[in-house]
Short mmCIF file of C-alpha atoms in Angstrom, two decimals:
data_model
loop_
_atom_site.label_atom_id
_atom_site.label_comp_id
_atom_site.label_asym_id
_atom_site.label_seq_id
_atom_site.Cartn_x
_atom_site.Cartn_y
_atom_site.Cartn_z
CA MET A 1243 317.82 -77.29 -82.54
CA SER A 1244 314.50 -78.25 -83.67
CA GLU A 1245 315.44 -82.05 -84.20
CA ASN A 1246 316.34 -82.44 -80.02
CA ARG A 1247 312.59 -81.54 -79.10
CA GLU A 1248 311.62 -85.27 -79.18
CA ALA A 1249 314.28 -86.43 -77.03
CA PRO A 1250 313.87 -86.86 -73.38
CA ILE A 1251 314.89 -84.64 -70.56
CA GLY A 1252 317.50 -86.69 -68.21
CA VAL A 1253 316.86 -86.43 -64.39
CA PHE A 1254 319.14 -87.74 -61.69
CA ASP A 1255 319.61 -88.38 -58.15
CA SER A 1256 321.50 -90.03 -55.59
CA GLY A 1257 318.69 -92.84 -55.33
CA VAL A 1258 315.05 -92.53 -55.01
CA GLY A 1259 314.43 -89.32 -53.70
CA GLY A 1260 315.07 -87.49 -56.68
CA LEU A 1261 311.79 -89.11 -58.32
CA THR A 1262 309.64 -86.30 -56.18
CA VAL A 1263 311.58 -84.00 -58.47
CA ALA A 1264 311.02 -86.47 -61.75
CA ARG A 1265 306.72 -86.26 -60.21
CA GLU A 1266 306.83 -82.20 -60.73
CA ILE A 1267 308.40 -82.52 -63.80
CA MET A 1268 305.87 -85.46 -65.13
CA ARG A 1269 302.65 -83.16 -63.98
CA ASN A 1270 304.01 -79.95 -65.03
CA LEU A 1271 305.19 -80.74 -68.03
CA PRO A 1272 303.06 -83.85 -69.47
CA SER A 1273 304.53 -83.47 -73.08
CA GLU A 1274 307.95 -84.72 -71.97
CA ARG A 1275 309.73 -87.88 -72.00
CA ILE A 1276 311.86 -88.70 -69.30
CA VAL A 1277 315.35 -90.49 -68.52
CA TYR A 1278 315.61 -91.22 -64.70
CA PHE A 1279 319.00 -92.50 -62.98
CA GLY A 1280 319.59 -93.34 -59.57
CA ASP A 1281 322.39 -94.04 -58.38
CA THR A 1282 321.66 -96.27 -55.97
CA ALA A 1283 324.26 -98.27 -55.58
CA ARG A 1284 326.43 -95.04 -53.85
CA VAL A 1285 323.55 -93.39 -52.27
CA PRO A 1286 323.56 -91.12 -50.33
CA TYR A 1287 325.81 -88.46 -51.50
CA GLY A 1288 325.04 -86.27 -48.52
CA SER A 1289 327.80 -87.20 -45.66
CA LYS A 1290 330.36 -87.87 -49.03
CA SER A 1291 333.38 -85.47 -50.17
CA ARG A 1292 333.25 -82.78 -53.08
CA GLU A 1293 335.67 -84.60 -55.15
CA SER A 1294 333.75 -88.09 -55.16
CA ILE A 1295 329.80 -86.02 -55.81
CA ILE A 1296 331.89 -84.36 -58.91
CA ARG A 1297 332.61 -87.73 -60.08
CA PHE A 1298 329.59 -89.58 -59.32
CA SER A 1299 327.90 -86.50 -61.43
CA ARG A 1300 330.06 -86.85 -64.29
CA GLN A 1301 329.68 -90.63 -64.89
CA ILE A 1302 325.97 -90.27 -64.33
CA ILE A 1303 325.73 -87.30 -67.54
CA HIS A 1304 327.70 -89.33 -69.91
CA PHE A 1305 325.30 -92.35 -68.94
CA LEU A 1306 322.46 -89.72 -69.94
CA GLN A 1307 324.04 -88.03 -73.01
CA GLU A 1308 324.55 -92.10 -74.65
CA GLU A 1309 320.60 -91.70 -73.83
CA HIS A 1310 320.46 -88.51 -76.02
CA VAL A 1311 318.64 -86.25 -73.72
CA LYS A 1312 318.32 -83.02 -74.93
CA ALA A 1313 318.41 -81.01 -71.18
CA ILE A 1314 319.64 -82.50 -67.59
CA VAL A 1315 318.11 -81.79 -64.20
CA VAL A 1316 320.29 -82.51 -61.40
CA ALA A 1317 317.61 -83.72 -59.13
CA CYS A 1318 320.15 -84.01 -56.08
CA ASN A 1319 320.66 -81.11 -54.04
CA THR A 1320 324.20 -82.28 -53.06
CA ALA A 1321 324.87 -82.92 -56.50
CA SER A 1322 323.64 -79.71 -57.31
CA ALA A 1323 326.01 -78.26 -54.36
CA TYR A 1324 329.14 -79.75 -55.45
CA ALA A 1325 329.10 -80.41 -59.22
CA LEU A 1326 326.57 -78.25 -61.32
CA ASP A 1327 329.27 -75.44 -61.69
CA GLU A 1328 332.09 -78.29 -62.66
CA VAL A 1329 330.25 -80.15 -64.61
CA GLN A 1330 328.45 -77.62 -66.51
CA LYS A 1331 331.88 -76.31 -68.54
CA ASP A 1332 332.18 -79.34 -70.58
CA LEU A 1333 328.64 -80.04 -71.34
CA ASP A 1334 326.85 -78.77 -74.91
CA ILE A 1335 323.09 -79.15 -73.50
CA PRO A 1336 321.58 -77.26 -71.00
CA ILE A 1337 321.97 -78.72 -67.47
CA ILE A 1338 319.86 -77.15 -64.01
CA GLY A 1339 319.81 -78.12 -60.81
CA VAL A 1340 317.40 -78.06 -57.80
CA VAL A 1341 318.89 -75.18 -55.61
CA LYS A 1342 318.75 -72.21 -57.74
CA PRO A 1343 314.85 -72.17 -58.58
CA GLY A 1344 314.75 -73.52 -54.66
CA ALA A 1345 316.71 -70.16 -53.64
CA LYS A 1346 314.80 -67.92 -55.99
CA VAL A 1347 311.79 -68.59 -54.69
CA ALA A 1348 312.40 -68.62 -51.19
CA VAL A 1349 314.14 -64.70 -51.87
CA LYS A 1350 310.55 -63.64 -53.12
CA ALA A 1351 308.47 -65.31 -50.14
CA THR A 1352 310.36 -64.09 -47.30
CA ARG A 1353 309.29 -61.04 -45.50
CA ASN A 1354 311.52 -60.53 -42.73
CA LYS A 1355 314.22 -61.25 -44.84
CA ARG A 1356 315.42 -64.67 -42.78
CA ILE A 1357 315.33 -67.71 -44.43
CA GLY A 1358 316.18 -71.00 -43.34
CA VAL A 1359 317.43 -73.87 -45.22
CA ILE A 1360 317.76 -77.57 -43.82
CA GLY A 1361 319.52 -79.96 -46.33
CA THR A 1362 322.02 -82.95 -45.76
CA LYS A 1363 325.85 -82.28 -44.35
CA GLY A 1364 326.86 -81.98 -47.99
CA THR A 1365 324.52 -79.26 -49.31
CA ILE A 1366 324.67 -77.07 -46.20
CA GLY A 1367 328.24 -77.50 -45.47
CA SER A 1368 328.64 -76.16 -49.14
CA ASN A 1369 326.80 -72.94 -47.90
CA ILE A 1370 325.18 -72.64 -51.63
CA TYR A 1371 321.98 -71.30 -50.58
CA ALA A 1372 323.64 -69.18 -49.22
CA ASP A 1373 325.67 -67.82 -51.96
CA TYR A 1374 322.40 -67.86 -54.23
CA ILE A 1375 319.98 -66.05 -52.02
CA HIS A 1376 322.84 -63.33 -51.58
CA GLU A 1377 323.40 -62.99 -55.23
CA ILE A 1378 319.80 -61.80 -55.51
CA ASP A 1379 319.74 -59.84 -52.06
CA PRO A 1380 322.77 -59.98 -49.75
CA GLU A 1381 320.88 -58.55 -46.80
CA ILE A 1382 318.82 -61.43 -46.19
CA THR A 1383 320.31 -63.44 -43.39
CA VAL A 1384 320.17 -67.59 -43.99
CA VAL A 1385 320.10 -69.75 -41.35
CA GLY A 1386 321.24 -73.53 -42.58
CA LYS A 1387 321.35 -76.46 -40.90
CA ALA A 1388 322.20 -79.76 -41.39
CA CYS A 1389 319.36 -82.86 -40.62
CA PRO A 1390 321.04 -86.05 -41.16
CA LEU A 1391 318.33 -88.30 -39.65
CA PHE A 1392 315.49 -87.19 -41.98
CA VAL A 1393 316.29 -89.61 -45.06
CA PRO A 1394 316.77 -92.68 -43.02
CA LEU A 1395 313.35 -91.62 -40.91
CA VAL A 1396 311.90 -91.33 -44.53
CA GLU A 1397 313.07 -94.47 -45.80
CA GLU A 1398 311.77 -96.36 -42.83
CA GLY A 1399 308.79 -94.97 -43.51
CA TRP A 1400 308.02 -93.08 -40.13
CA LEU A 1401 306.69 -89.95 -42.05
CA LYS A 1402 304.54 -88.67 -39.11
CA ASP A 1403 306.02 -90.71 -35.99
CA PRO A 1404 306.57 -89.09 -32.85
CA VAL A 1405 310.19 -90.23 -33.43
CA THR A 1406 310.66 -88.34 -36.45
CA VAL A 1407 308.66 -85.11 -34.51
CA GLU A 1408 310.88 -85.18 -31.79
CA VAL A 1409 314.17 -85.44 -34.56
CA ALA A 1410 312.29 -82.42 -35.79
CA GLU A 1411 311.63 -80.22 -33.00
CA ARG A 1412 315.59 -80.83 -32.40
CA TYR A 1413 317.06 -79.77 -35.63
CA LEU A 1414 314.53 -76.97 -36.04
CA GLN A 1415 314.94 -75.07 -32.70
CA GLU A 1416 317.75 -73.24 -33.95
CA LEU A 1417 315.94 -72.00 -37.11
CA GLN A 1418 312.79 -70.61 -35.01
CA GLU A 1419 315.30 -69.12 -32.71
CA GLN A 1420 316.40 -67.60 -35.64
CA ASP A 1421 312.96 -65.93 -36.65
CA VAL A 1422 312.85 -67.58 -40.31
CA ASP A 1423 309.33 -66.88 -42.16
CA THR A 1424 310.47 -69.30 -45.27
CA LEU A 1425 312.28 -72.68 -44.85
CA VAL A 1426 313.32 -74.19 -48.28
CA MET A 1427 313.32 -78.23 -48.13
CA GLY A 1428 316.84 -78.58 -48.98
CA CYS A 1429 316.78 -82.14 -50.19
CA THR A 1430 314.80 -84.50 -52.15
CA HIS A 1431 313.30 -86.57 -49.36
CA TYR A 1432 312.01 -83.78 -47.21
CA PRO A 1433 309.18 -82.37 -48.74
CA LEU A 1434 307.50 -85.96 -47.36
CA LEU A 1435 308.24 -84.96 -43.77
CA ARG A 1436 305.94 -81.50 -45.12
CA SER A 1437 303.33 -82.28 -42.44
CA VAL A 1438 305.38 -82.95 -39.68
CA LEU A 1439 307.52 -79.60 -40.69
CA ARG A 1440 304.31 -77.82 -40.99
CA GLU A 1441 302.80 -78.56 -37.95
CA LEU A 1442 305.80 -77.86 -35.84
CA LEU A 1443 307.06 -74.44 -37.57
CA GLY A 1444 303.00 -73.62 -37.82
CA GLU A 1445 301.31 -71.25 -41.06
CA LYS A 1446 303.46 -68.46 -40.50
CA VAL A 1447 306.41 -70.14 -42.44
CA THR A 1448 306.83 -70.60 -45.53
CA LEU A 1449 308.21 -74.32 -47.11
CA VAL A 1450 309.33 -74.23 -50.28
CA ASN A 1451 309.75 -76.71 -51.81
CA PRO A 1452 312.85 -76.77 -54.75
CA ALA A 1453 311.50 -79.67 -56.69
CA TYR A 1454 308.24 -77.58 -58.18
CA GLU A 1455 309.82 -74.48 -58.63
CA THR A 1456 312.65 -76.94 -60.41
CA ALA A 1457 309.99 -77.88 -62.81
CA GLN A 1458 308.86 -74.58 -63.53
CA SER A 1459 312.39 -73.30 -64.27
CA LEU A 1460 312.81 -76.25 -67.16
CA LYS A 1461 309.27 -75.36 -68.38
CA GLN A 1462 310.57 -72.36 -69.09
CA LEU A 1463 313.96 -73.12 -70.20
CA LEU A 1464 312.66 -75.68 -72.92
CA LYS A 1465 310.56 -72.95 -73.94
CA GLU A 1466 312.93 -70.63 -74.43
CA MET A 1467 315.26 -72.79 -76.29
CA ASN A 1468 312.38 -74.31 -78.50
CA LEU A 1469 313.49 -77.46 -77.16
CA ASP A 1470 310.07 -78.18 -75.44
CA ASN A 1471 308.27 -81.39 -76.72
CA PRO A 1472 305.12 -80.53 -79.17
CA GLY A 1473 303.54 -83.98 -77.55
CA ILE A 1474 304.09 -87.60 -77.54
CA LYS A 1475 302.30 -90.25 -78.81
CA GLU A 1476 299.53 -91.70 -76.37
CA GLU A 1477 300.64 -95.61 -76.79
CA GLU A 1478 303.44 -94.82 -75.58
CA PHE A 1479 304.77 -95.32 -71.86
CA PRO A 1480 307.24 -91.84 -71.53
CA TYR A 1481 309.12 -92.50 -68.84
CA ARG A 1482 312.32 -95.04 -68.39
CA PHE A 1483 313.81 -95.78 -64.74
CA TYR A 1484 317.44 -96.32 -64.67
CA VAL A 1485 319.57 -97.58 -61.12
CA SER A 1486 323.08 -98.63 -60.71
CA ASP A 1487 321.59 -101.22 -57.60
CA LEU A 1488 319.05 -103.02 -57.74
CA ALA A 1489 317.48 -103.37 -54.36
CA ASP A 1490 313.73 -104.38 -53.63
CA GLN A 1491 313.82 -100.90 -51.40
CA PHE A 1492 313.83 -99.05 -54.55
CA THR A 1493 311.27 -100.62 -56.43
CA ALA A 1494 308.86 -100.20 -52.99
CA PHE A 1495 310.04 -96.85 -52.72
CA ALA A 1496 309.52 -95.51 -56.05
CA ASN A 1497 306.25 -96.82 -56.61
CA SER A 1498 305.24 -95.34 -53.12
CA ILE A 1499 305.89 -91.46 -54.45
CA LEU A 1500 304.74 -92.27 -58.30
CA PRO A 1501 301.86 -93.08 -59.81
CA TYR A 1502 303.37 -95.63 -62.45
CA ASP A 1503 304.77 -98.99 -62.00
CA VAL A 1504 308.33 -98.60 -62.12
CA SER A 1505 308.91 -102.16 -61.64
CA MET A 1506 310.68 -102.36 -65.03
CA THR A 1507 313.99 -100.56 -64.10
CA LYS A 1508 316.76 -101.25 -65.41
CA LYS A 1509 319.95 -101.85 -63.62
CA ILE A 1510 323.62 -100.29 -65.25
CA ASP A 1511 326.58 -100.35 -64.63
CA ILE A 1512 327.37 -96.53 -63.88
CA GLU A 1513 331.45 -97.32 -63.28
CA LYS A 1514 331.74 -97.88 -66.95
CA TYR A 1515 330.80 -94.31 -67.54
CA MET B 1309 354.56 -120.43 -45.20
CA SER B 1310 356.67 -118.50 -42.63
CA GLU B 1311 357.88 -115.76 -44.86
CA ASN B 1312 354.28 -114.72 -45.22
CA ARG B 1313 354.53 -114.20 -41.10
CA GLU B 1314 355.29 -110.48 -40.72
CA ALA B 1315 352.50 -109.87 -43.62
CA PRO B 1316 350.06 -107.17 -42.33
CA ILE B 1317 346.40 -108.28 -42.06
CA GLY B 1318 343.84 -106.60 -44.16
CA VAL B 1319 340.08 -105.72 -42.46
CA PHE B 1320 337.58 -104.01 -44.66
CA ASP B 1321 334.14 -102.64 -44.21
CA SER B 1322 331.68 -100.78 -45.64
CA GLY B 1323 333.02 -97.57 -43.97
CA VAL B 1324 334.74 -96.81 -40.47
CA GLY B 1325 332.23 -99.42 -38.19
CA GLY B 1326 334.49 -102.10 -38.99
CA LEU B 1327 337.34 -100.02 -37.00
CA THR B 1328 335.39 -101.42 -34.34
CA VAL B 1329 336.50 -105.16 -35.45
CA ALA B 1330 339.84 -103.23 -35.86
CA ARG B 1331 340.51 -102.04 -32.79
CA GLU B 1332 339.92 -105.56 -31.00
CA ILE B 1333 342.27 -106.90 -33.25
CA MET B 1334 344.59 -104.42 -31.96
CA ARG B 1335 344.00 -105.04 -28.47
CA ASN B 1336 344.42 -108.97 -28.50
CA LEU B 1337 346.68 -109.48 -31.42
CA PRO B 1338 349.12 -106.33 -30.66
CA SER B 1339 351.84 -108.15 -32.70
CA GLU B 1340 350.13 -107.89 -35.98
CA ARG B 1341 350.41 -105.24 -38.28
CA ILE B 1342 346.94 -104.20 -40.30
CA VAL B 1343 345.80 -102.71 -43.73
CA TYR B 1344 342.13 -101.08 -42.85
CA PHE B 1345 339.68 -99.95 -46.03
CA GLY B 1346 336.60 -98.73 -45.52
CA ASP B 1347 334.61 -98.15 -48.65
CA THR B 1348 333.23 -94.51 -47.33
CA ALA B 1349 332.59 -93.74 -51.28
CA ARG B 1350 329.75 -96.38 -51.62
CA VAL B 1351 328.91 -96.67 -47.75
CA PRO B 1352 326.33 -98.18 -46.45
CA TYR B 1353 326.28 -101.95 -47.59
CA GLY B 1354 323.37 -103.06 -45.52
CA SER B 1355 321.01 -101.43 -47.79
CA LYS B 1356 322.00 -102.52 -51.33
CA SER B 1357 321.67 -105.44 -53.32
CA ARG B 1358 323.28 -109.06 -52.62
CA GLU B 1359 325.19 -108.69 -56.10
CA SER B 1360 326.65 -104.94 -55.56
CA ILE B 1361 328.25 -106.36 -52.43
CA ILE B 1362 329.29 -108.82 -53.77
CA ARG B 1363 331.03 -107.19 -56.49
CA PHE B 1364 332.52 -104.41 -54.08
CA SER B 1365 334.11 -107.21 -52.16
CA ARG B 1366 335.91 -108.72 -54.86
CA GLN B 1367 337.19 -105.40 -55.97
CA ILE B 1368 338.25 -104.15 -51.93
CA ILE B 1369 339.72 -107.70 -51.77
CA HIS B 1370 341.77 -107.39 -55.32
CA PHE B 1371 343.41 -104.34 -53.68
CA LEU B 1372 344.40 -106.03 -50.14
CA GLN B 1373 346.02 -108.55 -52.02
CA GLU B 1374 348.32 -106.30 -53.56
CA GLU B 1375 349.10 -105.06 -50.47
CA HIS B 1376 350.48 -108.39 -49.89
CA VAL B 1377 348.13 -109.30 -46.66
CA LYS B 1378 348.33 -112.72 -45.27
CA ALA B 1379 344.74 -112.92 -44.07
CA ILE B 1380 341.18 -111.13 -44.45
CA VAL B 1381 338.69 -110.29 -42.22
CA VAL B 1382 335.48 -109.31 -43.39
CA ALA B 1383 334.54 -106.70 -40.56
CA CYS B 1384 331.32 -105.51 -42.07
CA ASN B 1385 328.27 -108.17 -41.15
CA THR B 1386 326.40 -107.39 -44.65
CA ALA B 1387 329.35 -108.11 -46.38
CA SER B 1388 330.36 -111.65 -44.11
CA ALA B 1389 326.69 -112.14 -45.09
CA TYR B 1390 326.32 -111.88 -48.45
CA ALA B 1391 329.57 -112.11 -50.33
CA LEU B 1392 332.32 -114.26 -47.80
CA ASP B 1393 331.00 -117.56 -48.94
CA GLU B 1394 331.17 -116.72 -52.80
CA VAL B 1395 334.63 -114.55 -52.64
CA GLN B 1396 336.61 -117.59 -50.68
CA LYS B 1397 336.13 -119.96 -53.51
CA ASP B 1398 338.87 -117.93 -55.67
CA LEU B 1399 341.62 -116.91 -52.58
CA ASP B 1400 344.52 -118.85 -51.62
CA ILE B 1401 344.61 -116.92 -48.13
CA PRO B 1402 342.51 -117.01 -45.58
CA ILE B 1403 339.62 -114.95 -45.05
CA ILE B 1404 337.21 -114.97 -42.26
CA GLY B 1405 333.86 -112.99 -41.52
CA VAL B 1406 332.37 -111.63 -38.29
CA VAL B 1407 329.07 -113.61 -38.40
CA LYS B 1408 330.27 -117.10 -37.46
CA PRO B 1409 332.27 -116.26 -34.50
CA GLY B 1410 329.14 -113.93 -33.49
CA ALA B 1411 327.07 -116.84 -33.79
CA LYS B 1412 329.17 -119.32 -32.29
CA VAL B 1413 329.68 -117.33 -29.11
CA ALA B 1414 325.77 -116.92 -28.73
CA VAL B 1415 324.98 -120.50 -28.93
CA LYS B 1416 327.23 -121.01 -26.04
CA ALA B 1417 325.80 -118.14 -24.10
CA THR B 1418 322.10 -119.18 -24.62
CA ARG B 1419 320.32 -120.69 -21.55
CA ASN B 1420 316.76 -120.60 -22.98
CA LYS B 1421 317.53 -121.78 -26.44
CA ARG B 1422 316.05 -118.19 -27.72
CA ILE B 1423 318.68 -115.53 -29.15
CA GLY B 1424 317.70 -111.91 -30.93
CA VAL B 1425 319.93 -110.90 -33.63
CA ILE B 1426 319.92 -106.88 -34.87
CA GLY B 1427 321.51 -106.00 -38.26
CA THR B 1428 321.12 -104.33 -41.14
CA LYS B 1429 318.20 -104.96 -43.42
CA GLY B 1430 320.72 -106.94 -45.47
CA THR B 1431 322.27 -109.10 -43.15
CA ILE B 1432 318.71 -109.93 -41.32
CA GLY B 1433 317.38 -110.40 -44.78
CA SER B 1434 320.16 -112.85 -45.65
CA ASN B 1435 319.62 -115.19 -42.74
CA ILE B 1436 323.02 -116.07 -41.93
CA TYR B 1437 322.97 -115.67 -38.12
CA ALA B 1438 320.53 -118.18 -38.20
CA ASP B 1439 321.39 -120.38 -40.85
CA TYR B 1440 324.92 -120.43 -39.41
CA ILE B 1441 323.47 -121.08 -35.49
CA HIS B 1442 321.23 -124.27 -36.68
CA GLU B 1443 324.24 -125.66 -38.00
CA ILE B 1444 325.90 -125.75 -34.70
CA ASP B 1445 322.24 -126.13 -32.83
CA PRO B 1446 319.00 -126.66 -34.77
CA GLU B 1447 316.96 -126.50 -31.94
CA ILE B 1448 317.63 -123.08 -30.94
CA THR B 1449 314.92 -120.34 -32.09
CA VAL B 1450 316.51 -116.78 -33.67
CA VAL B 1451 314.77 -114.13 -34.01
CA GLY B 1452 316.20 -111.41 -36.28
CA LYS B 1453 315.27 -108.19 -36.07
CA ALA B 1454 316.65 -104.82 -38.95
CA CYS B 1455 317.29 -101.67 -37.01
CA PRO B 1456 317.86 -98.97 -40.42
CA LEU B 1457 318.10 -96.41 -37.69
CA PHE B 1458 320.75 -97.09 -35.66
CA VAL B 1459 323.59 -96.46 -37.82
CA PRO B 1460 322.49 -92.89 -38.39
CA LEU B 1461 322.08 -92.50 -35.29
CA VAL B 1462 325.44 -93.30 -34.23
CA GLU B 1463 326.98 -91.70 -36.83
CA GLU B 1464 324.54 -88.25 -35.80
CA GLY B 1465 326.57 -88.78 -32.25
CA TRP B 1466 323.65 -89.68 -29.99
CA LEU B 1467 324.44 -92.57 -28.21
CA LYS B 1468 322.45 -92.19 -25.33
CA ASP B 1469 320.12 -89.69 -26.78
CA PRO B 1470 316.30 -90.34 -25.78
CA VAL B 1471 315.51 -90.10 -29.36
CA THR B 1472 317.75 -93.33 -29.77
CA VAL B 1473 316.75 -94.87 -26.50
CA GLU B 1474 312.64 -94.47 -28.55
CA VAL B 1475 314.03 -96.16 -31.13
CA ALA B 1476 315.28 -98.95 -29.46
CA GLU B 1477 312.49 -99.88 -27.60
CA ARG B 1478 310.69 -99.77 -30.71
CA TYR B 1479 313.25 -102.16 -32.65
CA LEU B 1480 313.47 -103.85 -29.64
CA GLN B 1481 310.41 -104.81 -28.47
CA GLU B 1482 309.32 -108.27 -30.60
CA LEU B 1483 312.75 -109.53 -29.30
CA GLN B 1484 311.79 -108.95 -25.78
CA GLU B 1485 307.93 -110.32 -26.41
CA GLN B 1486 310.10 -113.51 -27.68
CA ASP B 1487 311.67 -113.70 -24.16
CA VAL B 1488 315.01 -113.86 -26.07
CA ASP B 1489 318.04 -114.07 -23.69
CA THR B 1490 321.00 -113.53 -25.90
CA LEU B 1491 321.36 -110.66 -28.31
CA VAL B 1492 324.16 -110.68 -31.22
CA MET B 1493 325.24 -106.90 -31.96
CA GLY B 1494 325.30 -107.50 -36.05
CA CYS B 1495 326.60 -104.35 -37.33
CA THR B 1496 329.73 -102.85 -36.51
CA HIS B 1497 328.29 -99.46 -35.47
CA TYR B 1498 326.03 -101.21 -32.52
CA PRO B 1499 328.38 -101.91 -30.09
CA LEU B 1500 328.67 -98.33 -29.58
CA LEU B 1501 325.08 -98.38 -28.20
CA ARG B 1502 326.09 -100.82 -26.06
CA SER B 1503 324.66 -98.84 -22.83
CA VAL B 1504 321.23 -98.29 -24.42
CA LEU B 1505 321.06 -101.71 -25.12
CA ARG B 1506 321.81 -102.34 -22.05
CA GLU B 1507 319.41 -100.48 -20.00
CA LEU B 1508 315.98 -101.42 -22.13
CA LEU B 1509 317.18 -105.20 -22.38
CA GLY B 1510 318.46 -105.60 -18.13
CA GLU B 1511 321.11 -107.70 -17.56
CA LYS B 1512 319.51 -111.22 -18.04
CA VAL B 1513 320.33 -110.38 -21.54
CA THR B 1514 323.83 -111.77 -22.44
CA LEU B 1515 324.86 -109.04 -25.32
CA VAL B 1516 327.46 -110.82 -27.83
CA ASN B 1517 329.89 -108.47 -29.77
CA PRO B 1518 331.07 -110.43 -32.68
CA ALA B 1519 333.96 -108.08 -32.97
CA TYR B 1520 335.88 -109.24 -29.71
CA GLU B 1521 334.95 -113.03 -31.16
CA THR B 1522 336.47 -112.15 -34.64
CA ALA B 1523 339.62 -111.58 -33.09
CA GLN B 1524 339.60 -114.24 -30.90
CA SER B 1525 339.48 -116.44 -33.87
CA LEU B 1526 341.69 -114.77 -36.41
CA LYS B 1527 344.14 -115.25 -33.16
CA GLN B 1528 344.17 -118.74 -33.34
CA LEU B 1529 343.49 -119.35 -37.29
CA LEU B 1530 346.89 -117.61 -37.32
CA LYS B 1531 348.38 -119.71 -34.92
CA GLU B 1532 347.16 -122.89 -36.47
CA MET B 1533 348.42 -122.01 -39.93
CA ASN B 1534 352.07 -120.80 -38.37
CA LEU B 1535 350.93 -117.20 -39.79
CA ASP B 1536 351.09 -115.38 -36.24
CA ASN B 1537 354.03 -112.47 -36.47
CA PRO B 1538 356.59 -113.01 -33.92
CA GLY B 1539 357.00 -109.53 -33.41
CA ILE B 1540 356.89 -106.20 -34.95
CA LYS B 1541 359.70 -103.35 -34.67
CA GLU B 1542 359.12 -100.51 -31.83
CA GLU B 1543 359.70 -98.09 -33.99
CA GLU B 1544 356.94 -99.16 -37.07
CA PHE B 1545 353.70 -97.70 -37.09
CA PRO B 1546 351.92 -100.89 -37.65
CA TYR B 1547 348.58 -99.79 -38.93
CA ARG B 1548 347.35 -98.47 -42.11
CA PHE B 1549 344.52 -96.81 -42.95
CA TYR B 1550 342.98 -96.36 -46.56
CA VAL B 1551 339.33 -95.05 -47.84
CA SER B 1552 337.21 -94.79 -51.07
CA ASP B 1553 336.17 -91.24 -50.28
CA LEU B 1554 337.85 -88.82 -48.27
CA ALA B 1555 335.05 -86.86 -46.24
CA ASP B 1556 336.05 -85.22 -42.98
CA GLN B 1557 333.69 -87.30 -41.39
CA PHE B 1558 335.91 -90.22 -41.62
CA THR B 1559 338.54 -89.02 -39.32
CA ALA B 1560 336.43 -87.64 -36.98
CA PHE B 1561 334.55 -90.59 -36.97
CA ALA B 1562 337.75 -92.89 -36.68
CA ASN B 1563 339.46 -90.67 -34.35
CA SER B 1564 336.69 -91.21 -31.59
CA ILE B 1565 337.46 -94.80 -32.38
CA LEU B 1566 340.46 -95.43 -31.93
CA PRO B 1567 343.50 -94.22 -29.94
CA TYR B 1568 345.59 -93.57 -32.63
CA ASP B 1569 345.78 -90.99 -35.21
CA VAL B 1570 344.50 -91.65 -38.19
CA SER B 1571 344.93 -88.50 -40.08
CA MET B 1572 347.08 -89.98 -42.72
CA THR B 1573 344.30 -92.58 -44.44
CA LYS B 1574 344.60 -92.35 -47.47
CA LYS B 1575 342.09 -92.10 -50.30
CA ILE B 1576 342.42 -94.70 -53.52
CA ASP B 1577 340.14 -95.20 -56.27
CA ILE B 1578 338.62 -98.73 -55.53
CA GLU B 1579 336.58 -98.60 -58.62
CA LYS B 1580 339.93 -99.57 -60.41
CA TYR B 1581 340.31 -102.51 -59.07
#
């Protein structure tokens, strides 16, 4: 396996949101190369069927394998929810999603055994966070709430806007009534709304960002499998970005999330994979 | 040509929104069959690139031709804006979009020669409404405004919600300052927000729904080309619905728009076309 240690990590998402996960990997695993793929031609995944998400994920994994990645991170919560178990079977390299690490930390964080989860319709409908949480502790109450307007609000740039506060109040009301003391931000865009969520929920509620936890899980996994990169040459830029649609919006949004210039993003025809 | 008169009309959209156009065709051309295709696997089109929209449209037209349609209606404003000119070249059957009919009626409606257009980022960025309007009357001032939150708000079902009113106020402010007396609802979902728009703009502003105008244009076109259907058998259900992704959401939304049961929607793999 040691020959693979310098290979990149494949990270994929329905679009640009997964860059929040890539960012955590960059911060916490600075010796690793990354190949990022954002499925911007078919974004969003959150309102689409399980069957389509599995097909999309298979195509992307096929592409990443041709890029000779040593491990894959499913940065999208919806794809982690619908496709991870399905695609794992056929793979000979490790693959992790964002849901399991997020669920694990939420279990550690809760004191009153009441956890809230917010995400897309797909993620919440799949019940996957509750399933993972109950595997660890069946006595925990999990309250899920789909928040379909959060992604468009983030993409409109209304991060601290009164409209966003009003929408968030509406979505979170049920979770507050259910007295959750921990909230999983179960969609890659949601950590960008952290300050609105924090203000509404107060300091008593722990906000869990699966992106950070996923980077930690990845670090541990690579070490255990002797797949961690001993170091990359300084002159080399270790990150490559691919998308299925090259709208201007991607680059603008990407540059607002990452401290790197992603203007060199390359478009590929994902339908061929 | 007379052998084609009983063939169906192909209507396509990025998703379910184009059913508002199909509905107008059903109402105004009750003797016509319709094959509807909604690209629900790749919806929305409004934030994607011109290149992708042209590719998607070509695949859908290919599918519709295999269904032996006699004419095609591009019910999606973004696809009409980006792809219509491009795909028209290769076609031997008539094809019309929603933009030209909408622009024509807006020109007739305005009294102060100031027209507002609302739509997706793609439609507004393409400047196509302004181009068509200026072909008819170069002296008209056209003010475009992208309203990316309107579609998710409609899909959330918040049609008369205070949040929707606040978002609409924000988006329409510039158009009101520019004193437009006519507003084109340049996206298939927007007519569902008609009452919010009406309330904010008052009775002085004429709201143009390109869907209705498109049905009228289609009627005239079919008559001129001797392609209008003399009548369909009573026992036959004249409408067929196809999608590229079968999420539950489609059927629910479709049934809220149409007075027909569209539970028999069939999924096809559009990437094969």
